[in-house]
mmCIF file of C-alpha atoms in Angstrom:
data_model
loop_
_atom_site.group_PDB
_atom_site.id
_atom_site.type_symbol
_atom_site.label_atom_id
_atom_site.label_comp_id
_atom_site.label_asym_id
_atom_site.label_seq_id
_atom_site.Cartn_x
_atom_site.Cartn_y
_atom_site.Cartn_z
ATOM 1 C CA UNK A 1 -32.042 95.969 -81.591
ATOM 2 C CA UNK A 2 -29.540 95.525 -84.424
ATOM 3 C CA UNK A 3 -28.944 91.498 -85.590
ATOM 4 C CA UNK A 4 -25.902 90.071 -85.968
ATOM 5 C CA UNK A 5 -24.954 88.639 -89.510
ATOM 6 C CA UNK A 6 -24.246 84.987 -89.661
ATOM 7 C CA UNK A 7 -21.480 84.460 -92.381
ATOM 8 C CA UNK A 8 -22.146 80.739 -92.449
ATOM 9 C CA UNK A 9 -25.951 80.932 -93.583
ATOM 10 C CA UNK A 10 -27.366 79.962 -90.270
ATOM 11 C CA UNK A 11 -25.389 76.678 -90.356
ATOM 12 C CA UNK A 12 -23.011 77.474 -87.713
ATOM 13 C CA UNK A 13 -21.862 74.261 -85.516
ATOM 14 C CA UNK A 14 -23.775 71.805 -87.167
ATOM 15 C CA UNK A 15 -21.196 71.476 -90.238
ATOM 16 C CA UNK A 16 -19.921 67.652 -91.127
ATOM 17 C CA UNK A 17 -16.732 66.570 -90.652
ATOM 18 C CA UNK A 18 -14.392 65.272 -92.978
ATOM 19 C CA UNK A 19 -15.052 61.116 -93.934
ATOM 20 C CA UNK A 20 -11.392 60.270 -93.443
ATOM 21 C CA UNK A 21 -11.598 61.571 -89.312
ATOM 22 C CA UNK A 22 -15.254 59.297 -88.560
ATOM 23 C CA UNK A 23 -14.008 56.448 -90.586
ATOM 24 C CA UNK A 24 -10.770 55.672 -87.888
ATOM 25 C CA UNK A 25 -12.632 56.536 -84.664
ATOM 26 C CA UNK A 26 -15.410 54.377 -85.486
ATOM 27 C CA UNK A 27 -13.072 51.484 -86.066
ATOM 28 C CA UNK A 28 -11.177 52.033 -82.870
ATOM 29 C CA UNK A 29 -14.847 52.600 -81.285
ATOM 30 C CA UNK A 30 -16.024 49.176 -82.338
ATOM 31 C CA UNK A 31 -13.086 47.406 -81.364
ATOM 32 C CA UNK A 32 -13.006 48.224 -77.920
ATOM 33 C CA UNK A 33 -16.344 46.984 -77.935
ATOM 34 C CA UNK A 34 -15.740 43.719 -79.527
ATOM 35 C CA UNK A 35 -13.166 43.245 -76.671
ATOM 36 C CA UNK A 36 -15.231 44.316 -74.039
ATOM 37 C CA UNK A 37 -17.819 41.962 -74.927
ATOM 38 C CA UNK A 38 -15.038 38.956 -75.746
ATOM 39 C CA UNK A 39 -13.844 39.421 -72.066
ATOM 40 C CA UNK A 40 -17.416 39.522 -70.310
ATOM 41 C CA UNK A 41 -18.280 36.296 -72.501
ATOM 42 C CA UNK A 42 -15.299 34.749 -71.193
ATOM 43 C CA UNK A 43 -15.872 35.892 -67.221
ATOM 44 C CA UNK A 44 -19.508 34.121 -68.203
ATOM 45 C CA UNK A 45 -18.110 31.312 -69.568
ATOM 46 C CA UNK A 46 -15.350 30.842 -66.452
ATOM 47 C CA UNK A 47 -18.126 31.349 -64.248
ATOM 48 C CA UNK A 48 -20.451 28.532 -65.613
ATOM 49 C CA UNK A 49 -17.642 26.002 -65.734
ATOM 50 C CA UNK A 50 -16.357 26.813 -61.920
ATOM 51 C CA UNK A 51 -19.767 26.512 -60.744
ATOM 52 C CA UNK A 52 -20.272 23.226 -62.566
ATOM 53 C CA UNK A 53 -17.067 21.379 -61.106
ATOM 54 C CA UNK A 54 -17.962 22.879 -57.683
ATOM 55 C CA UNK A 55 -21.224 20.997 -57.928
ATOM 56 C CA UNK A 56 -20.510 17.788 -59.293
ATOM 57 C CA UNK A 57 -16.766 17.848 -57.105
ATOM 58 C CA UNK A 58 -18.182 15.588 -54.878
ATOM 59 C CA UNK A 59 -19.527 13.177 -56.833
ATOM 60 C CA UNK A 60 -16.382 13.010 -59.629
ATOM 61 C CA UNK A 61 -14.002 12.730 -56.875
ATOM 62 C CA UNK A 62 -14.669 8.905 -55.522
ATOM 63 C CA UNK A 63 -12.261 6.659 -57.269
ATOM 64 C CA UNK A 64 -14.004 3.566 -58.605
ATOM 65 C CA UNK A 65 -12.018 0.440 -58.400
ATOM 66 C CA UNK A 66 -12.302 -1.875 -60.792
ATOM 67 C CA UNK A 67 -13.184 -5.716 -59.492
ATOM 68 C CA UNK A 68 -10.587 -8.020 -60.304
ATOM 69 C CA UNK A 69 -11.102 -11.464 -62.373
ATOM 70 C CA UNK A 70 -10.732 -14.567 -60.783
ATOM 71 C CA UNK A 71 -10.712 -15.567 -56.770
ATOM 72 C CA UNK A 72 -9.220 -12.964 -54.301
ATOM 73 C CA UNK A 73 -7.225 -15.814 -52.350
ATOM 74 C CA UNK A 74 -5.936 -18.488 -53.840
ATOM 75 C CA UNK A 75 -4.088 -21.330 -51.310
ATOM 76 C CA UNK A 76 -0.720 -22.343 -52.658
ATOM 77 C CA UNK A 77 0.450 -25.523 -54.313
ATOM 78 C CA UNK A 78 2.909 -26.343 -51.477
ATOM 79 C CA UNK A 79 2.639 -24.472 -48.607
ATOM 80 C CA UNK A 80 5.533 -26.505 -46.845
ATOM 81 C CA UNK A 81 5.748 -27.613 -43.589
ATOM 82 C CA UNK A 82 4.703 -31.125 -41.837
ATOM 83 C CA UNK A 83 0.989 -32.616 -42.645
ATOM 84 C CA UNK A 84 -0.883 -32.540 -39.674
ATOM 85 C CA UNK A 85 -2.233 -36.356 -38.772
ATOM 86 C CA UNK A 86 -5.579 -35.441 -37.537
ATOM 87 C CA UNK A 87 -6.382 -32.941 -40.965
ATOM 88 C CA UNK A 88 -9.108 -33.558 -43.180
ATOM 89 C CA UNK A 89 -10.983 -37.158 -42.925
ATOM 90 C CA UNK A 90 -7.570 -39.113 -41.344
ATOM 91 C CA UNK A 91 -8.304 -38.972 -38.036
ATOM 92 C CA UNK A 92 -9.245 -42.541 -37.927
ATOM 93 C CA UNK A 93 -7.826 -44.949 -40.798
ATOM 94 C CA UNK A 94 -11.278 -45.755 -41.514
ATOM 95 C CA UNK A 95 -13.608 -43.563 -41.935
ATOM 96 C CA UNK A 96 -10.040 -41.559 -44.174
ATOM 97 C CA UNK A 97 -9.592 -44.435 -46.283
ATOM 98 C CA UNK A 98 -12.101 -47.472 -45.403
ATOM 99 C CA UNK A 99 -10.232 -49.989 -44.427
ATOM 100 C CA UNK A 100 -7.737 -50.578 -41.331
ATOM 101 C CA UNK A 101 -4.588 -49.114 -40.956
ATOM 102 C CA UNK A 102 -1.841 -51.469 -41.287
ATOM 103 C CA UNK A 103 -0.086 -52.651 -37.976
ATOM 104 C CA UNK A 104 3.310 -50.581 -37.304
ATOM 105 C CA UNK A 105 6.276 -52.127 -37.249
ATOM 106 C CA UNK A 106 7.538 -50.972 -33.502
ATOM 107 C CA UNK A 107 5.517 -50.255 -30.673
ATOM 108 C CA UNK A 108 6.947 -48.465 -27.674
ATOM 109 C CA UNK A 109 4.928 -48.327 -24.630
ATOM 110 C CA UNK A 110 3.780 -44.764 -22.917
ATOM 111 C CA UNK A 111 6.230 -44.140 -19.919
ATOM 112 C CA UNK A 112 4.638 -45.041 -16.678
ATOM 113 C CA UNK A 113 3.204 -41.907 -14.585
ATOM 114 C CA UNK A 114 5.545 -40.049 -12.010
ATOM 115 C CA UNK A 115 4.932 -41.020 -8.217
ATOM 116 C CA UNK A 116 5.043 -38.348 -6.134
ATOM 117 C CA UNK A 117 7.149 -38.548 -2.311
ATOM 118 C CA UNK A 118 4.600 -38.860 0.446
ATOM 119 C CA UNK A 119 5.686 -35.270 1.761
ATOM 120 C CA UNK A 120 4.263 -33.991 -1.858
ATOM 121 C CA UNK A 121 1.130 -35.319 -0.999
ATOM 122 C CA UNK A 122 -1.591 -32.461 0.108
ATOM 123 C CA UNK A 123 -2.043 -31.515 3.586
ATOM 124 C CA UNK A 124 -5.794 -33.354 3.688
ATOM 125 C CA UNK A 125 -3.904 -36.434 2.936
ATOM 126 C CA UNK A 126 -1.238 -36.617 4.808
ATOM 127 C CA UNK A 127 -1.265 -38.750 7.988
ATOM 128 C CA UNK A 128 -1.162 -37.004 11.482
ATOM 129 C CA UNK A 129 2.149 -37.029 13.292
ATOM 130 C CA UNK A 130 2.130 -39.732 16.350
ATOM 131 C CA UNK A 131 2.094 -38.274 19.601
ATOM 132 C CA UNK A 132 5.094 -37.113 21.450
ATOM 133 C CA UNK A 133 5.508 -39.203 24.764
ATOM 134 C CA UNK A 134 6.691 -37.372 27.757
ATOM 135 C CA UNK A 135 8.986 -39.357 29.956
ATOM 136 C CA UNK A 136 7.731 -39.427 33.566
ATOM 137 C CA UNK A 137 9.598 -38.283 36.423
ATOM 138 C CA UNK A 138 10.536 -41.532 38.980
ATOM 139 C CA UNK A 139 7.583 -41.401 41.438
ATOM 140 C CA UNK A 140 9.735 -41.770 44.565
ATOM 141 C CA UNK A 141 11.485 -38.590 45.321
ATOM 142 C CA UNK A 142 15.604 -39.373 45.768
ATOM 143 C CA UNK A 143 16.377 -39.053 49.525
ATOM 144 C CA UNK A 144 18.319 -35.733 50.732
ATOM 145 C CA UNK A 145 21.769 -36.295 51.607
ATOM 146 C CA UNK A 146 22.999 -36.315 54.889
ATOM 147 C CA UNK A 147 24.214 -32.867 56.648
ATOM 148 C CA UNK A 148 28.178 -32.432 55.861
ATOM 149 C CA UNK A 149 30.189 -31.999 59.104
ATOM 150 C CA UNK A 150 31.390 -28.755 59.698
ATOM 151 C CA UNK A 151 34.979 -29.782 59.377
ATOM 152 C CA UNK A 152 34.772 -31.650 56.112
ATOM 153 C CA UNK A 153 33.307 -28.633 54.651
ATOM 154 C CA UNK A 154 36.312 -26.445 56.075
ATOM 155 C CA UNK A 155 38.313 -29.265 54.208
ATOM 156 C CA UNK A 156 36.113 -28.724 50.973
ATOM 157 C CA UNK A 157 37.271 -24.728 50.857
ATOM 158 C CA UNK A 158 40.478 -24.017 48.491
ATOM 159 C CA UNK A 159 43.382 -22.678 50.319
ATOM 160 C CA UNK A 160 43.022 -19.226 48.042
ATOM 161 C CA UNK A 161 40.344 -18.142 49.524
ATOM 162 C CA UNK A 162 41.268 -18.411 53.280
ATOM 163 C CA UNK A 163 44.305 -17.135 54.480
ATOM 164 C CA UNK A 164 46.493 -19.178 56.615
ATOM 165 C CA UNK A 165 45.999 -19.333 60.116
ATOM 166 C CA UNK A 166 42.142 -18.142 59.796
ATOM 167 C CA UNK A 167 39.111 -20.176 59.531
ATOM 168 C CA UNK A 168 36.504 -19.813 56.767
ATOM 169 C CA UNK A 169 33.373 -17.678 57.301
ATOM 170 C CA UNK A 170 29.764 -18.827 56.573
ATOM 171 C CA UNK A 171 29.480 -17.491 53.016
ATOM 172 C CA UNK A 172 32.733 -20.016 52.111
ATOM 173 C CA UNK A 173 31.270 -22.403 54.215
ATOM 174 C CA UNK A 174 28.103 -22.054 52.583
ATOM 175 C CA UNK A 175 29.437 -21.837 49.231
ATOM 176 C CA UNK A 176 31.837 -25.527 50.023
ATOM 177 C CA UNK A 177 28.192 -27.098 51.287
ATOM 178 C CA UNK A 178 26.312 -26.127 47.983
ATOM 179 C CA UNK A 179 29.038 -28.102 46.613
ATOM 180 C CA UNK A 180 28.739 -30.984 48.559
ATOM 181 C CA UNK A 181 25.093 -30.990 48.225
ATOM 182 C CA UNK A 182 25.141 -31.308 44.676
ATOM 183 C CA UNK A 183 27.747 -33.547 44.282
ATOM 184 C CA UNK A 184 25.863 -35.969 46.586
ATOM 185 C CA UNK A 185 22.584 -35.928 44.004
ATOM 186 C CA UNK A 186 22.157 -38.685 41.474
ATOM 187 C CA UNK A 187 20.875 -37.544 38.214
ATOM 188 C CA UNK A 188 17.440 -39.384 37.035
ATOM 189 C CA UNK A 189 17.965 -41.844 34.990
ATOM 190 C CA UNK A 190 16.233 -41.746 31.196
ATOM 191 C CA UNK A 191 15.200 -38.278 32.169
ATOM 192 C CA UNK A 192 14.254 -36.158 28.639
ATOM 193 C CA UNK A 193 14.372 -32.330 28.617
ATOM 194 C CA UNK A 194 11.397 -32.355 30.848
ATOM 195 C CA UNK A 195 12.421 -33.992 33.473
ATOM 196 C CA UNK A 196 15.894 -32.411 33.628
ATOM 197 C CA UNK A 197 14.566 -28.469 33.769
ATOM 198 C CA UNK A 198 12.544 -29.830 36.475
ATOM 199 C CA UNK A 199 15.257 -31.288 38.863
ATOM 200 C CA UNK A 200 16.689 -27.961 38.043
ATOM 201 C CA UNK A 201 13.798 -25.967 39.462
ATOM 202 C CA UNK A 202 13.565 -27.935 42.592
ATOM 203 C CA UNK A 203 17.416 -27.457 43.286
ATOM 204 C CA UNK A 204 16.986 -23.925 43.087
ATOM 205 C CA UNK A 205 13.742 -24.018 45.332
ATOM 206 C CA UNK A 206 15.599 -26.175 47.556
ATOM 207 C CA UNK A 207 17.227 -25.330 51.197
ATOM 208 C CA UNK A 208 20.899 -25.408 50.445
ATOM 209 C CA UNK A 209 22.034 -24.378 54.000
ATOM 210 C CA UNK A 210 20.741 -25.639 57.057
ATOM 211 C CA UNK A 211 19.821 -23.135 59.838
ATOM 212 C CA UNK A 212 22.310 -24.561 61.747
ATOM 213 C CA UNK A 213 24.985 -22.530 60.064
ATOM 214 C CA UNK A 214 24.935 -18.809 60.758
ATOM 215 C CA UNK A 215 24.824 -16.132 58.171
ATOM 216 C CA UNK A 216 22.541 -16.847 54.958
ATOM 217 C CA UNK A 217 19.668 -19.362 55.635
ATOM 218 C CA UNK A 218 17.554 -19.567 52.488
ATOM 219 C CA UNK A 219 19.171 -18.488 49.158
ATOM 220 C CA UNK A 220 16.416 -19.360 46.464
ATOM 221 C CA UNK A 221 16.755 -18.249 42.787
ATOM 222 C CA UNK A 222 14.730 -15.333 41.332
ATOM 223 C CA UNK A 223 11.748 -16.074 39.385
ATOM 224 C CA UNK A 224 11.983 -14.722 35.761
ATOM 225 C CA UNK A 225 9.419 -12.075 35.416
ATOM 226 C CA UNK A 226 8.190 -12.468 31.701
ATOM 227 C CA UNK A 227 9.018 -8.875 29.832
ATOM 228 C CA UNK A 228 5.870 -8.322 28.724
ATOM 229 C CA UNK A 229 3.979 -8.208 32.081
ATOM 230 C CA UNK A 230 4.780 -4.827 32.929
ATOM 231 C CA UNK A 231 3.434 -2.388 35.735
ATOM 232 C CA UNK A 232 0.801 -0.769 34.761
ATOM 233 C CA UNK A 233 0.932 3.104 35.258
ATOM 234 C CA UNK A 234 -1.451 4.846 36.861
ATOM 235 C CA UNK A 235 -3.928 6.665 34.565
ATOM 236 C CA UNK A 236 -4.721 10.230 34.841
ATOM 237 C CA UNK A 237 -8.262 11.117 35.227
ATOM 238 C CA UNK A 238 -9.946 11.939 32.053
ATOM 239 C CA UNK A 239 -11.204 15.512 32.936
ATOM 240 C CA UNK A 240 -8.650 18.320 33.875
ATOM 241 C CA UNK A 241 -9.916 21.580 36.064
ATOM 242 C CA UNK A 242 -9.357 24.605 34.170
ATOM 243 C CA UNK A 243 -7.731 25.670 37.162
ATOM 244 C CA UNK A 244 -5.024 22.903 36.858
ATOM 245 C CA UNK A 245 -3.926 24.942 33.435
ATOM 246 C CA UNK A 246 -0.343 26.379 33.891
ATOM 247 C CA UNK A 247 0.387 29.101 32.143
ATOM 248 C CA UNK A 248 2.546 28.015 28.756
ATOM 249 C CA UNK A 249 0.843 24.857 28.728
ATOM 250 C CA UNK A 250 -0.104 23.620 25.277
ATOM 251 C CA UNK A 251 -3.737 22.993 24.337
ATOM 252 C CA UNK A 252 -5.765 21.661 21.425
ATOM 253 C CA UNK A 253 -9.470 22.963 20.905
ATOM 254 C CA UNK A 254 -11.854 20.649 19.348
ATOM 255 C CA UNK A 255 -14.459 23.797 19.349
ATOM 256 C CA UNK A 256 -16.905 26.013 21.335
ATOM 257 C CA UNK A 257 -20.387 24.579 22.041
ATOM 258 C CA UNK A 258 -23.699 26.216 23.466
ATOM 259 C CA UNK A 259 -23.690 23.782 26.708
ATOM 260 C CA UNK A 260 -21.153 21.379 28.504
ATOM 261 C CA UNK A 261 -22.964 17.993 27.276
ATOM 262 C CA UNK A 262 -22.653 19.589 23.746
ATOM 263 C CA UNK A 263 -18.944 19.485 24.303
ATOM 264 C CA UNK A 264 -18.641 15.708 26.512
ATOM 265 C CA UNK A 265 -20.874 14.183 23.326
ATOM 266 C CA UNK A 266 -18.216 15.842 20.660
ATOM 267 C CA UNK A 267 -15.747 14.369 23.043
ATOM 268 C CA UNK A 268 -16.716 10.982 22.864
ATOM 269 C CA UNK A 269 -17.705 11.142 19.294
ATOM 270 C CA UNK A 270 -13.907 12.139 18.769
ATOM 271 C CA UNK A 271 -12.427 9.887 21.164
ATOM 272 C CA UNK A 272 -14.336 6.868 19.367
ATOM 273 C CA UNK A 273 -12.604 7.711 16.103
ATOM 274 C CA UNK A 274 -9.156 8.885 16.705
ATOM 275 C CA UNK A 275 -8.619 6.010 19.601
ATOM 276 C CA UNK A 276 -5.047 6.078 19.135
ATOM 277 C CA UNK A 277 -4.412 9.432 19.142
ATOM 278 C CA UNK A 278 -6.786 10.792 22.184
ATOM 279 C CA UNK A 279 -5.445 7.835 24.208
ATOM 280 C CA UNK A 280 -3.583 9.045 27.187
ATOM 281 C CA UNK A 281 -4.861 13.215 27.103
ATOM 282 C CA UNK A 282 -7.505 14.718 29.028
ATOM 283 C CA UNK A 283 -9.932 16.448 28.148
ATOM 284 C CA UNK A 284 -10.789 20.076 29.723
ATOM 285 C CA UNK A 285 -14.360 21.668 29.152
ATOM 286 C CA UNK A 286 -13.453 25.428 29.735
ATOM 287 C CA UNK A 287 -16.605 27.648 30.186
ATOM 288 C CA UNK A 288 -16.516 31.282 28.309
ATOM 289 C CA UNK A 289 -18.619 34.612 27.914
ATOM 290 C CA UNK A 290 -18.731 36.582 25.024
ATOM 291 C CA UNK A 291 -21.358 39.635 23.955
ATOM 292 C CA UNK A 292 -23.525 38.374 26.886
ATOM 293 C CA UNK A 293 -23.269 34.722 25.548
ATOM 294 C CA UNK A 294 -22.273 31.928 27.497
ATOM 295 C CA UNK A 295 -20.616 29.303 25.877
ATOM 296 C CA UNK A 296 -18.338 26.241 26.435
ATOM 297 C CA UNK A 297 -14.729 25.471 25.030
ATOM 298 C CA UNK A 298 -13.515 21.779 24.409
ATOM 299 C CA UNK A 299 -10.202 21.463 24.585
ATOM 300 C CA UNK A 300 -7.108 18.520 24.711
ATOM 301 C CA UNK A 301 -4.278 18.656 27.113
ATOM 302 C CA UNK A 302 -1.843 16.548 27.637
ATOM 303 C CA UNK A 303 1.145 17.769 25.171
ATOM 304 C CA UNK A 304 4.618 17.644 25.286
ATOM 305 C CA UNK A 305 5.052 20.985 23.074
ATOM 306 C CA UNK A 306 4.082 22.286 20.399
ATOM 307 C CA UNK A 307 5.086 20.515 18.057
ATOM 308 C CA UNK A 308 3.441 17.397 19.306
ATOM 309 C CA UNK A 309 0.204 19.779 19.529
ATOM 310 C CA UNK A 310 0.676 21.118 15.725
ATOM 311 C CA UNK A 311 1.265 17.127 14.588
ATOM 312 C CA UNK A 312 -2.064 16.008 16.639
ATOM 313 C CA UNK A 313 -3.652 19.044 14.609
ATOM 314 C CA UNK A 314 -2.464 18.137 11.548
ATOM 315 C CA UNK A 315 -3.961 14.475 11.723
ATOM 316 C CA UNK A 316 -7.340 15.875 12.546
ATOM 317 C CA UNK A 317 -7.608 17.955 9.838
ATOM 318 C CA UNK A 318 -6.689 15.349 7.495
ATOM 319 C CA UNK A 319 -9.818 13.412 8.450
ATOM 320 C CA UNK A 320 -11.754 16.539 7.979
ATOM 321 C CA UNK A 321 -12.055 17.403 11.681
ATOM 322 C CA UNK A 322 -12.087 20.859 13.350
ATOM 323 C CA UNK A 323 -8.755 21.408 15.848
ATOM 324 C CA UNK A 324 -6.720 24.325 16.693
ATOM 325 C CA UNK A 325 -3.786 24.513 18.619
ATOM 326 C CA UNK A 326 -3.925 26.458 21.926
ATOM 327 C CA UNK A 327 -1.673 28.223 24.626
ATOM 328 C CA UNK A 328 -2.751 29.203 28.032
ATOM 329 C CA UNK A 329 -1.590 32.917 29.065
#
């Protein structure tokens, strides 16, 4: 094996450079450094100081206010307005000043108190009202007048009302005699209001015309019925047949119950609250089958339509009580 010749001795790559060439990167080499270790100082250094104001931020934050010298309120010299006569120790001359106040030179007496009208009085006070005193009727009844004659009545009938030649007939005649009649009564002396609307009863329950003349006998005045005695309508039995339902009739079920005294106790338990509104229905207890089941409907009839049915519905409900409006087919 043949060997190469080396023409630098056996020295090859591991010749020095030249001074000038390590001199300027070793200056550029150890400034970098310097800088690199100036700016990781100062991250170091920012660091420490954040992390110190963070900790003590709470602490150097509270403002500390300095007391000031002297009292914090301090009255005024004149704080105006009038001196009040009971302040301090002058609410007696005496024990203000020792000695007795001297005696004022006018003296005006206190204004006497306000008397109130006897109707201002209160109503334990005041003094009952004295009795009204009725004035009683004369205890001897006046004496009826004597019959009129037929022919002085004929005279007592206008001439208008007849026509000539004819006589009068015994509602005229009747009519002139009424007349007569009361212009032959007396009123009662000193009578009050009393006494007066009962003379006028008695006329009109009086016999103004005899039998003795024909046509009316007895004319006596009505009798006032008061308005709010009214005839009583007949009421409609409570329970209605199912076989009384019409077809379109409207109906309102209360609900379906395993027997019929299920249904008459719901009935009355309704009934006992809504009064008003299950006053003047009826109630029909319809019996039902369904799967083999045999159970009872409770319904409401007595509806004008169905809108009075929905209404009645709607009230229930509101007081949290089952109802459903119905038809019959």
């Amino acid at each position: 094996m043949a060997s190469v010749p080396l023409r630098d001795g056996g020295n090859a790559g591991f010749g020095t450079d030249a001074p000038e060439a390590l001199t300027s990167a070793a200056l550029v080499a150890g400034f970098f450094n310097t800088m690199a270790v100036l700016v990781s100082l100062t991250l170091v250094g920012g660091l420490a100081v954040w992390g110190y104001r963070l900790a003590v931020r709470d602490v150097a934050g509270v403002p500390v206010i300095r007391a000031l010298d002297g009292p914090a309120r301090v009255a005024p010299a004149d704080p105006g307005g009038e001196l009040a006569r009971h302040g301090g120790l002058s609410v007696t001359a005496v024990a203000a000043g020792g000695t007795a106040r001297a005696t004022p030179d006018q003296v005006t007496l206190a204004p006497r108190p306000i008397e109130l009208d006897p109707g201002d009085a209160p109503m334990a006070a005041l003094a009952p009202l004295p009795p009204v005193a009725l004035v009683a009727l004369a205890a001897e009844p006046q004496a009826a007048p004597a019959p009129v004659p037929r022919a002085d009545l004929a005279a007592l009938v206008p001439e208008d009302m007849v026509a000539p030649g004819e006589e009068p007939d015994a509602v005229i005649l009747a009519l002139a005699e009424a007349m007569a009649y009361s212009a032959a009564l007396t009123p009662v002396a000193h009578a009050g209001p009393l006494a007066a609307s009962t003379a006028i009863g008695a006329t009109a329950r009086a016999d103004l015309i005899p039998a003795s003349v024909p046509g009316v006998v007895r004319s006596p005045r009505p009798v006032l019925r008061p308005a709010r005695i009214m005839q009583a309508s007949a009421t409609p039995p409570l329970d209605l047949a199912p076989e009384a339902l019409v077809p379109g009739m409207r109906l309102v079920q209360l609900g379906a119950f395993d027997s019929a005294e299920l249904a008459r106790a719901e009935w009355n338990r309704v009934a006992a609250r809504f009064e008003t509104l299950i006053a003047g229905k009826q109630r029909v207890i319809q019996s039902a089958e369904s799967g083999g089941r045999v159970f009872y409907r409770l319904r409401v009839a007595g509806f004008e339509g169905a809108d009075d049915a929905r209404r009645f519905c709607t009230a229930l409900e509101a007081e949290q009580t089952n109802c459903i409006p119905a038809q019959v087919f």
